Every structure is written in structure tokens, then in C-alpha cells.
CSV table of C-alpha atoms in Angstrom, one decimal:
chain,number,residue,atom,x,y,z
Y,1,MET,CA,-34.5,51.0,11.0
Y,2,ARG,CA,-33.0,48.8,8.4
Y,3,ARG,CA,-30.0,46.5,8.2
Y,4,THR,CA,-28.9,45.2,4.7
Y,5,VAL,CA,-26.0,43.0,3.7
Y,6,ALA,CA,-25.1,41.6,0.3
Y,7,LEU,CA,-22.7,38.9,1.6
Y,8,ILE,CA,-20.0,39.3,-1.1
Y,9,VAL,CA,-16.2,39.6,-1.0
Y,10,THR,CA,-15.8,43.0,-2.5
Y,11,VAL,CA,-18.1,45.6,-0.9
Y,12,ALA,CA,-18.7,49.3,-0.6
Y,13,LEU,CA,-20.0,50.0,2.8
Y,14,VAL,CA,-22.5,52.7,3.8
Y,15,ALA,CA,-23.6,52.6,7.5
Y,16,THR,CA,-27.3,53.1,8.0
Y,17,GLY,CA,-29.3,53.2,11.2
Y,18,CYS,CA,-28.5,50.3,13.5
Y,19,GLY,CA,-27.0,48.3,10.6
Y,20,ALA,CA,-25.4,48.6,7.2
Y,21,HIS,CA,-26.0,48.6,3.5
Y,22,VAL,CA,-23.5,46.8,1.3
Y,23,SER,CA,-23.5,47.5,-2.4
Y,24,GLU,CA,-23.3,44.5,-4.7
Y,25,GLY,CA,-21.7,46.4,-7.6
Y,26,ASP,CA,-21.5,44.2,-10.7
Y,27,SER,CA,-21.6,40.8,-8.8
Y,28,GLY,CA,-24.5,39.6,-10.9
Y,29,ALA,CA,-28.1,38.7,-10.2
Y,30,ALA,CA,-29.2,37.5,-6.8
Y,31,PRO,CA,-30.2,33.9,-6.4
Y,32,ALA,CA,-33.8,32.9,-7.0
Y,33,GLY,CA,-36.0,34.1,-4.2
Y,34,TYR,CA,-33.5,36.8,-3.0
Y,35,PRO,CA,-33.1,39.4,-1.7
Y,36,VAL,CA,-35.1,38.4,1.4
Y,37,THR,CA,-36.1,40.8,4.2
Y,38,VAL,CA,-37.2,39.8,7.7
Y,39,THR,CA,-38.1,41.9,10.8
Y,40,ASN,CA,-35.6,41.4,13.7
Y,41,CYS,CA,-36.0,43.3,17.0
Y,42,GLY,CA,-38.2,45.9,15.2
Y,43,SER,CA,-35.6,46.5,12.4
Y,44,SER,CA,-35.5,45.2,8.8
Y,45,LEU,CA,-32.7,42.9,7.9
Y,46,THR,CA,-32.2,42.2,4.2
Y,47,VAL,CA,-29.8,39.5,2.7
Y,48,SER,CA,-29.1,39.2,-1.0
Y,49,LYS,CA,-28.2,35.5,-0.7
Y,50,PRO,CA,-28.0,32.9,2.0
Y,51,PRO,CA,-25.2,33.6,4.5
Y,52,SER,CA,-22.4,31.1,4.3
Y,53,ARG,CA,-20.0,32.1,7.1
Y,54,VAL,CA,-22.2,32.6,10.2
Y,55,VAL,CA,-20.7,33.0,13.7
Y,56,THR,CA,-23.0,32.2,16.6
Y,57,ASN,CA,-22.6,33.0,20.3
Y,58,ASP,CA,-24.0,30.9,23.1
Y,59,ILE,CA,-25.2,27.3,23.1
Y,60,GLY,CA,-29.0,27.9,22.5
Y,61,ILE,CA,-28.3,30.1,19.6
Y,62,THR,CA,-25.9,27.7,18.1
Y,63,GLU,CA,-28.3,24.8,18.6
Y,64,LEU,CA,-30.9,26.7,16.7
Y,65,MET,CA,-28.7,26.6,13.6
Y,66,PHE,CA,-28.0,22.9,14.1
Y,67,ALA,CA,-31.7,22.1,14.6
Y,68,LEU,CA,-32.4,23.7,11.2
Y,69,GLY,CA,-29.6,21.7,9.6
Y,70,LEU,CA,-27.5,24.8,9.0
Y,71,GLY,CA,-24.1,23.6,10.4
Y,72,ASP,CA,-22.6,23.8,6.9
Y,73,ARG,CA,-23.4,27.5,6.8
Y,74,MET,CA,-21.3,28.3,9.9
Y,75,ALA,CA,-17.8,29.6,10.2
Y,76,GLY,CA,-17.8,28.7,13.9
Y,77,TYR,CA,-19.4,29.2,17.2
Y,78,VAL,CA,-18.4,30.8,20.6
Y,79,VAL,CA,-19.4,29.4,23.9
Y,80,ASP,CA,-17.7,30.0,27.3
Y,81,LYS,CA,-16.3,27.2,29.5
Y,82,GLY,CA,-19.5,27.3,31.6
Y,83,GLN,CA,-21.3,25.7,28.7
Y,84,SER,CA,-19.0,22.8,28.1
Y,85,GLY,CA,-21.3,20.4,29.9
Y,86,GLY,CA,-24.2,21.5,27.8
Y,87,VAL,CA,-22.2,20.9,24.6
Y,88,ALA,CA,-21.2,17.4,25.8
Y,89,SER,CA,-24.8,16.5,26.5
Y,90,SER,CA,-26.3,18.2,23.5
Y,91,PRO,CA,-28.6,16.4,21.1
Y,92,TRP,CA,-26.4,18.1,18.4
Y,93,LYS,CA,-23.1,17.0,19.9
Y,94,ALA,CA,-21.9,15.6,16.6
Y,95,ASP,CA,-22.6,19.0,15.0
Y,96,PHE,CA,-20.6,20.8,17.7
Y,97,ALA,CA,-17.7,18.4,16.8
Y,98,LYS,CA,-17.8,19.3,13.1
Y,99,VAL,CA,-18.1,23.1,13.4
Y,100,PRO,CA,-15.0,25.0,14.8
Y,101,LYS,CA,-15.2,26.5,18.3
Y,102,LEU,CA,-13.7,29.9,17.8
Y,103,ALA,CA,-13.3,31.2,21.3
Y,104,GLU,CA,-14.8,31.5,24.7
Y,105,LYS,CA,-15.6,35.2,24.4
Y,106,ILE,CA,-16.9,36.8,21.2
Y,107,ASN,CA,-15.4,40.0,19.9
Y,108,ARG,CA,-14.7,41.8,16.7
Y,109,GLU,CA,-11.4,40.1,16.2
Y,110,VAL,CA,-12.9,36.7,16.5
Y,111,VAL,CA,-15.6,37.3,13.9
Y,112,GLN,CA,-13.3,39.1,11.5
Y,113,GLY,CA,-10.8,36.3,11.8
Y,114,ALA,CA,-13.5,33.8,10.9
Y,115,GLY,CA,-14.5,35.8,7.9
Y,116,ALA,CA,-18.1,36.1,9.2
Y,117,ASP,CA,-20.8,37.4,6.9
Y,118,LEU,CA,-23.5,37.2,9.7
Y,119,VAL,CA,-23.2,37.1,13.5
Y,120,PHE,CA,-26.1,35.5,15.4
Y,121,ALA,CA,-26.0,36.8,19.0
Y,122,GLY,CA,-28.1,38.9,21.3
Y,123,TRP,CA,-28.1,41.6,24.0
Y,124,ASN,CA,-26.4,39.9,27.0
Y,125,TYR,CA,-25.8,37.0,24.6
Y,126,GLY,CA,-22.6,38.5,23.3
Y,127,PHE,CA,-23.7,42.0,22.3
Y,128,SER,CA,-22.9,44.7,24.9
Y,129,GLU,CA,-22.2,48.4,24.8
Y,130,ALA,CA,-19.7,47.9,27.6
Y,131,THR,CA,-17.5,45.8,25.5
Y,132,GLY,CA,-18.1,47.7,22.3
Y,133,PHE,CA,-19.3,44.6,20.5
Y,134,THR,CA,-22.6,45.6,19.1
Y,135,PRO,CA,-24.6,45.3,15.8
Y,136,ASP,CA,-23.5,48.9,15.0
Y,137,SER,CA,-19.8,48.1,15.5
Y,138,LEU,CA,-20.2,45.1,13.2
Y,139,ALA,CA,-22.1,47.1,10.6
Y,140,LYS,CA,-19.1,49.4,10.3
Y,141,LEU,CA,-17.0,46.4,9.3
Y,142,GLY,CA,-19.6,45.2,6.7
Y,143,ILE,CA,-20.8,42.3,8.9
Y,144,SER,CA,-24.5,41.9,9.4
Y,145,SER,CA,-26.2,40.8,12.7
Y,146,TYR,CA,-29.2,38.8,13.6
Y,147,LEU,CA,-30.3,39.3,17.2
Y,148,LEU,CA,-32.0,36.6,19.3
Y,149,THR,CA,-35.6,37.7,19.7
Y,150,GLU,CA,-35.7,36.7,23.4
Y,151,ALA,CA,-33.0,39.4,23.9
Y,152,CYS,CA,-34.6,42.2,22.0
Y,153,ARG,CA,-34.8,45.4,24.1
Y,154,ASN,CA,-38.4,46.5,24.7
Y,155,GLY,CA,-37.8,50.3,25.0
Y,156,ASN,CA,-37.7,50.4,28.8
Y,157,GLY,CA,-34.0,51.0,29.5
Y,158,LYS,CA,-32.1,47.8,28.9
Y,159,GLN,CA,-35.1,45.5,29.8
Y,160,ARG,CA,-35.4,42.7,27.2
Y,161,GLY,CA,-38.3,40.8,25.6
Y,162,ILE,CA,-40.9,42.0,23.1
Y,163,MET,CA,-43.1,38.9,22.9
Y,164,ARG,CA,-43.9,35.7,24.7
Y,165,PRO,CA,-40.8,33.5,24.9
Y,166,LEU,CA,-42.0,30.6,22.7
Y,167,ASP,CA,-43.3,33.1,20.2
Y,168,ALA,CA,-39.7,34.5,20.2
Y,169,LEU,CA,-38.4,31.0,19.4
Y,170,TYR,CA,-40.9,30.5,16.6
Y,171,THR,CA,-40.1,33.9,15.2
Y,172,ASP,CA,-36.4,33.2,15.0
Y,173,VAL,CA,-36.9,29.7,13.5
Y,174,ARG,CA,-39.2,31.3,10.8
Y,175,ASN,CA,-36.8,34.2,10.1
Y,176,LEU,CA,-33.9,31.9,9.8
Y,177,GLY,CA,-35.9,29.7,7.4
Y,178,LYS,CA,-36.5,32.7,5.2
Y,179,ILE,CA,-32.9,34.0,5.4
Y,180,PHE,CA,-31.4,30.6,4.4
Y,181,GLY,CA,-34.1,29.6,2.0
Y,182,ILE,CA,-35.4,26.7,4.0
Y,183,SER,CA,-38.8,28.0,5.1
Y,184,GLY,CA,-40.5,24.6,4.7
Y,185,ARG,CA,-38.0,23.0,7.1
Y,186,ALA,CA,-38.5,25.8,9.5
Y,187,GLU,CA,-42.3,25.6,9.5
Y,188,ARG,CA,-42.2,21.8,10.1
Y,189,LEU,CA,-39.9,22.4,13.1
Y,190,ILE,CA,-42.3,25.1,14.5
Y,191,GLY,CA,-45.2,22.7,14.0
Y,192,GLU,CA,-43.4,20.0,15.9
Y,193,TYR,CA,-42.5,22.3,18.8
Y,194,ARG,CA,-46.1,23.6,19.0
Y,195,ALA,CA,-47.6,20.1,19.0
Y,196,ARG,CA,-45.2,18.9,21.8
Y,197,VAL,CA,-45.9,21.9,24.0
Y,198,ALA,CA,-49.7,21.6,23.4
Y,199,ALA,CA,-49.7,18.0,24.4
Y,200,VAL,CA,-48.3,18.9,27.8
Y,201,THR,CA,-50.5,21.9,28.3
Y,202,ASN,CA,-53.6,19.9,27.4
Y,203,ALA,CA,-52.8,17.3,29.9
Y,204,VAL,CA,-52.3,19.6,32.9
Y,205,PRO,CA,-54.8,18.6,35.6
Y,206,THR,CA,-57.6,21.0,36.2
Y,207,GLY,CA,-59.3,21.9,39.4
Y,208,ARG,CA,-56.3,22.5,41.6
Y,209,PRO,CA,-54.1,25.6,42.2
Y,210,LYS,CA,-51.1,25.9,39.9
Y,211,PRO,CA,-47.8,25.3,41.8
Y,212,LYS,CA,-45.9,28.6,42.3
Y,213,VAL,CA,-42.4,28.2,40.8
Y,214,PHE,CA,-39.2,30.2,41.4
Y,215,LEU,CA,-36.5,29.9,38.7
Y,216,TYR,CA,-33.1,30.1,40.4
Y,217,ASP,CA,-30.3,30.7,38.0
Y,218,ASP,CA,-27.6,31.8,40.5
Y,219,GLY,CA,-26.6,34.6,42.8
Y,220,ARG,CA,-25.9,34.6,46.6
Y,221,ASP,CA,-26.5,38.2,47.6
Y,222,GLN,CA,-29.3,38.6,45.1
Y,223,PRO,CA,-30.9,35.9,43.0
Y,224,PHE,CA,-30.9,36.0,39.2
Y,225,THR,CA,-34.2,34.7,37.8
Y,226,SER,CA,-36.7,34.9,35.0
Y,227,GLY,CA,-39.3,37.6,34.3
Y,228,ARG,CA,-42.1,37.0,31.9
Y,229,ASN,CA,-40.0,37.5,28.8
Y,230,ALA,CA,-37.4,34.8,29.3
Y,231,GLY,CA,-37.7,31.1,28.3
Y,232,PRO,CA,-38.4,29.8,31.8
Y,233,ASP,CA,-41.6,31.7,32.1
Y,234,GLU,CA,-43.4,29.7,29.4
Y,235,ILE,CA,-41.6,26.5,30.3
Y,236,ILE,CA,-43.2,26.9,33.7
Y,237,THR,CA,-46.6,28.1,32.6
Y,238,LYS,CA,-47.0,25.6,29.7
Y,239,SER,CA,-46.0,22.8,32.2
Y,240,GLY,CA,-48.8,23.8,34.5
Y,241,GLY,CA,-47.0,26.1,37.0
Y,242,ALA,CA,-47.0,29.8,37.7
Y,243,ASN,CA,-43.8,31.8,37.6
Y,244,ILE,CA,-43.7,33.9,40.8
Y,245,PHE,CA,-41.9,36.7,38.9
Y,246,ALA,CA,-44.2,36.8,35.8
Y,247,ASP,CA,-45.1,40.4,36.7
Y,248,LEU,CA,-41.6,41.6,35.7
Y,249,ASN,CA,-41.5,43.0,32.2
Y,250,ASP,CA,-37.9,41.6,31.5
Y,251,SER,CA,-36.2,38.4,30.6
Y,252,TRP,CA,-33.3,37.3,32.8
Y,253,THR,CA,-33.1,39.7,35.7
Y,254,THR,CA,-32.1,40.2,39.3
Y,255,VAL,CA,-34.6,40.3,42.2
Y,256,SER,CA,-34.3,40.2,46.0
Y,257,TRP,CA,-34.4,37.3,48.4
Y,258,GLU,CA,-37.1,39.2,50.4
Y,259,ALA,CA,-39.3,39.1,47.3
Y,260,VAL,CA,-38.7,35.3,46.9
Y,261,ILE,CA,-39.7,34.7,50.5
Y,262,GLN,CA,-42.8,36.8,50.3
Y,263,ARG,CA,-44.0,35.0,47.2
Y,264,ALA,CA,-43.5,31.6,48.8
Y,265,PRO,CA,-42.8,29.3,45.9
Y,266,ASP,CA,-44.0,25.7,46.0
Y,267,VAL,CA,-41.2,24.5,43.6
Y,268,ILE,CA,-37.7,25.8,42.8
Y,269,LEU,CA,-36.5,25.2,39.2
Y,270,ILE,CA,-32.7,25.3,39.1
Y,271,ASN,CA,-30.7,26.4,36.1
Y,272,ASP,CA,-28.0,23.7,35.8
Y,273,TYR,CA,-24.8,24.9,34.3
Y,274,GLY,CA,-23.3,21.4,34.3
Y,275,GLY,CA,-21.2,22.0,37.4
Y,276,GLU,CA,-19.1,24.8,35.9
Y,277,VAL,CA,-21.0,27.6,37.7
Y,278,GLY,CA,-22.1,26.0,40.9
Y,279,SER,CA,-23.5,22.5,40.9
Y,280,VAL,CA,-27.2,21.8,41.4
Y,281,ALA,CA,-26.3,20.2,44.8
Y,282,ASP,CA,-24.4,23.4,45.8
Y,283,LYS,CA,-27.4,25.6,44.9
Y,284,GLU,CA,-29.8,23.3,46.8
Y,285,ASN,CA,-27.5,23.4,49.9
Y,286,PHE,CA,-27.3,27.2,49.7
Y,287,LEU,CA,-31.1,27.5,49.5
Y,288,ARG,CA,-31.6,25.2,52.4
Y,289,SER,CA,-29.1,27.1,54.5
Y,290,ARG,CA,-30.2,30.7,53.9
Y,291,PRO,CA,-32.3,32.1,56.7
Y,292,GLY,CA,-35.9,32.8,55.6
Y,293,LEU,CA,-35.7,30.5,52.6
Y,294,ARG,CA,-35.7,27.4,54.8
Y,295,ASP,CA,-39.3,28.1,55.7
Y,296,ILE,CA,-40.8,28.5,52.2
Y,297,PRO,CA,-42.8,25.5,50.9
Y,298,ALA,CA,-40.4,24.5,48.1
Y,299,VAL,CA,-37.4,24.2,50.5
Y,300,LYS,CA,-39.4,22.7,53.4
Y,301,GLU,CA,-40.8,20.0,51.1
Y,302,GLY,CA,-37.6,19.5,49.1
Y,303,ARG,CA,-39.2,20.4,45.8
Y,304,PHE,CA,-36.2,21.1,43.6
Y,305,PHE,CA,-36.0,20.4,39.9
Y,306,ALA,CA,-33.1,21.1,37.6
Y,307,LEU,CA,-33.0,21.7,33.8
Y,308,PRO,CA,-29.8,22.5,31.8
Y,309,TYR,CA,-29.0,26.0,30.8
Y,310,ALA,CA,-29.4,25.1,27.1
Y,311,ALA,CA,-33.0,24.1,27.8
Y,312,LEU,CA,-33.9,27.3,29.6
Y,313,VAL,CA,-32.6,29.9,27.3
Y,314,GLU,CA,-34.3,30.3,23.9
Y,315,GLY,CA,-33.5,27.4,21.8
Y,316,PRO,CA,-34.6,24.0,20.3
Y,317,ARG,CA,-34.5,22.3,23.7
Y,318,ASN,CA,-37.4,24.4,25.0
Y,319,ALA,CA,-40.2,21.9,24.0
Y,320,ALA,CA,-38.3,19.0,25.7
Y,321,ALA,CA,-38.0,21.2,28.8
Y,322,VAL,CA,-41.8,21.7,28.9
Y,323,GLU,CA,-42.2,18.0,28.6
Y,324,GLU,CA,-39.8,17.2,31.4
Y,325,PHE,CA,-41.0,19.9,33.8
Y,326,GLY,CA,-44.6,19.0,33.0
Y,327,ARG,CA,-44.1,15.4,34.1
Y,328,TYR,CA,-42.5,16.6,37.3
Y,329,LEU,CA,-45.4,19.0,38.2
Y,330,ALA,CA,-48.0,16.4,37.2
Y,331,ASN,CA,-46.6,14.0,39.8
Y,332,LEU,CA,-46.7,16.5,42.7
Y,333,PRO,CA,-49.1,15.7,45.5
Y,334,GLY,CA,-52.5,17.4,44.9
């Protein structure tokens, strides 16, 4: 399937596949090096010139734009109130202050009102058939979409993830570099991330079992966690641990408490939403109080470690998350 957009004011729209083709008419020649085509979630996306009014959804996606120095290409961003703490602590806090926050929930009216020429979001990161906000619905409005690679559907129902999580990050950085004509900058960033992650992995002690790690996002009746296709899986593995749910061919997903107890994690990595959706202390207290969980090694030994939401979803904080969690695991008793 193919998605093509010309990014001009006057358009003639013809919907095609899961995207749209926009005719340039007599608008003149494309800039040097354009049009550019990238592969995104198995489909081709073609742009005739660098987008100039991008709308992003979610903090990690927005920070990817900022990390690449693309704040001036944005019409605005959307984050919900649960991510306010992440914005306040972001390494790109100054960029968040310069770019307009458009809403707490993305929809067609928000992106149309912003005059968006590209929406950068993902399945369960804004796009949803239930709400009717999808790449197809935007294509009918002449607005192109770029989907977060971590959230690409893999053909098994609505399960997400088509490659290893860090490869998904590098793919998106590289694609954005091509789309915006800054491939050199993108490749330098990828090289930096690879080097930082490799430094941690190469320093992991050998000759001892890898600590088994359970990523706890939230959920009381059933826990929400990470399968092998979400960011936490490689944050855990590159740090020297083993994700207890690495056998699940999905990204962020729901499991059972019985499965957590059976797999007996040595460490619990907590997703810290900054207090907006249950504080870290609240989550620890819940885990300590739930029957069965109190007896697993992580809870008995008090081995809890928290990382912010923005570091665990795909985004430019992933390398730092590997470094931080790697230091924690390296200091555990042998």
C-alpha cells in the first residue's frame, strides 16, 4: 500500500489504499532531493517537500521531533494530563514551551484546526478505529500520517510490533531524517544511541543468571506490561536483565497476576507516570499487599526500580533508560 502527500495549499484528493495521493497541479518543481519515499508500517509514504505543520501525539513521539531539531516544523502537539510530569522533566522542556499544546486528546478537529500537513501518531498512540481517528480518515481530509513503528500492527489481530524495539526507534529516526531532509543529523543521532546502548551491554557481568524483570505499567485486576515488541523489552535485555513476558508477540499488553507469580520476577520495573496515574509509591504498596505477589523474589527483597513513561515508550530517552537500569542491575547482589 502507498500513502502520498504533496503538502500544498490547493489540492485535488484521491484516496488510495490506507492513505492518499495529493496532486500538485501547477505548483512548480519539487525542492532538490524530493519527492522522498519511506516505508512505514509496511506501506510507502511519499512527500513532495518537507512537512511544515506537523501535529504529534504523545510525549515520546513529540520528543523524537525535538531530538531531531524539528520543533520549527510543528504546528503543535497533543499530550494528556497524565504526561504533564514528563513534560516538566523533559530534556526538551524548552521546546515544549515553544511549540503549542493543542489538546489533551487528538481528533480530526484538532489536526484540521492546526492546519496539519502530517500527523505523527500510532495505533494506541492516538490512532483508533473506536474513535474513528485513523490514517484512512485523515487521508480523506488530505492529511498524511506517519505511524510510530513500535505501534505497527503485525498481522495478528491488533497485536503490535514488527521489529525489535530499538530497531523501531532507529527506523523512525532514519525515516524522519529522510522526510525532512536531515539524514546526516538523523544518522549521527542513531550512532550516538547505538554507542550508548552498546557501552551498557558490553559491561554486563558474565557468569551469573540474568535477573528476571517484570515491567509493571498499571492495572489492579490485571496488570498491563510489555511483551517483546515494546520499548521496555530491550531496555531490560540491553541492561542485562530478562523480560519475563518476552515470549509475547505484542508490545504493551495485558496479562494475568497468576502468570506474574508463576514467572517469579527478581526485579519489578515500574512505569512512572509522574503521579498523575498512580504514584510509584502507590504501585509498590499495591504490589506488596496483593496475596501471592508478596512471596515473589522482587517483592520480598524490595527490588523495585522506576523509570518515567517517556523513557519506556519508543523515543529519544530510551538510551538513557538502558544506562540507568543497567546501573541498577549491575549493583544487585550476585
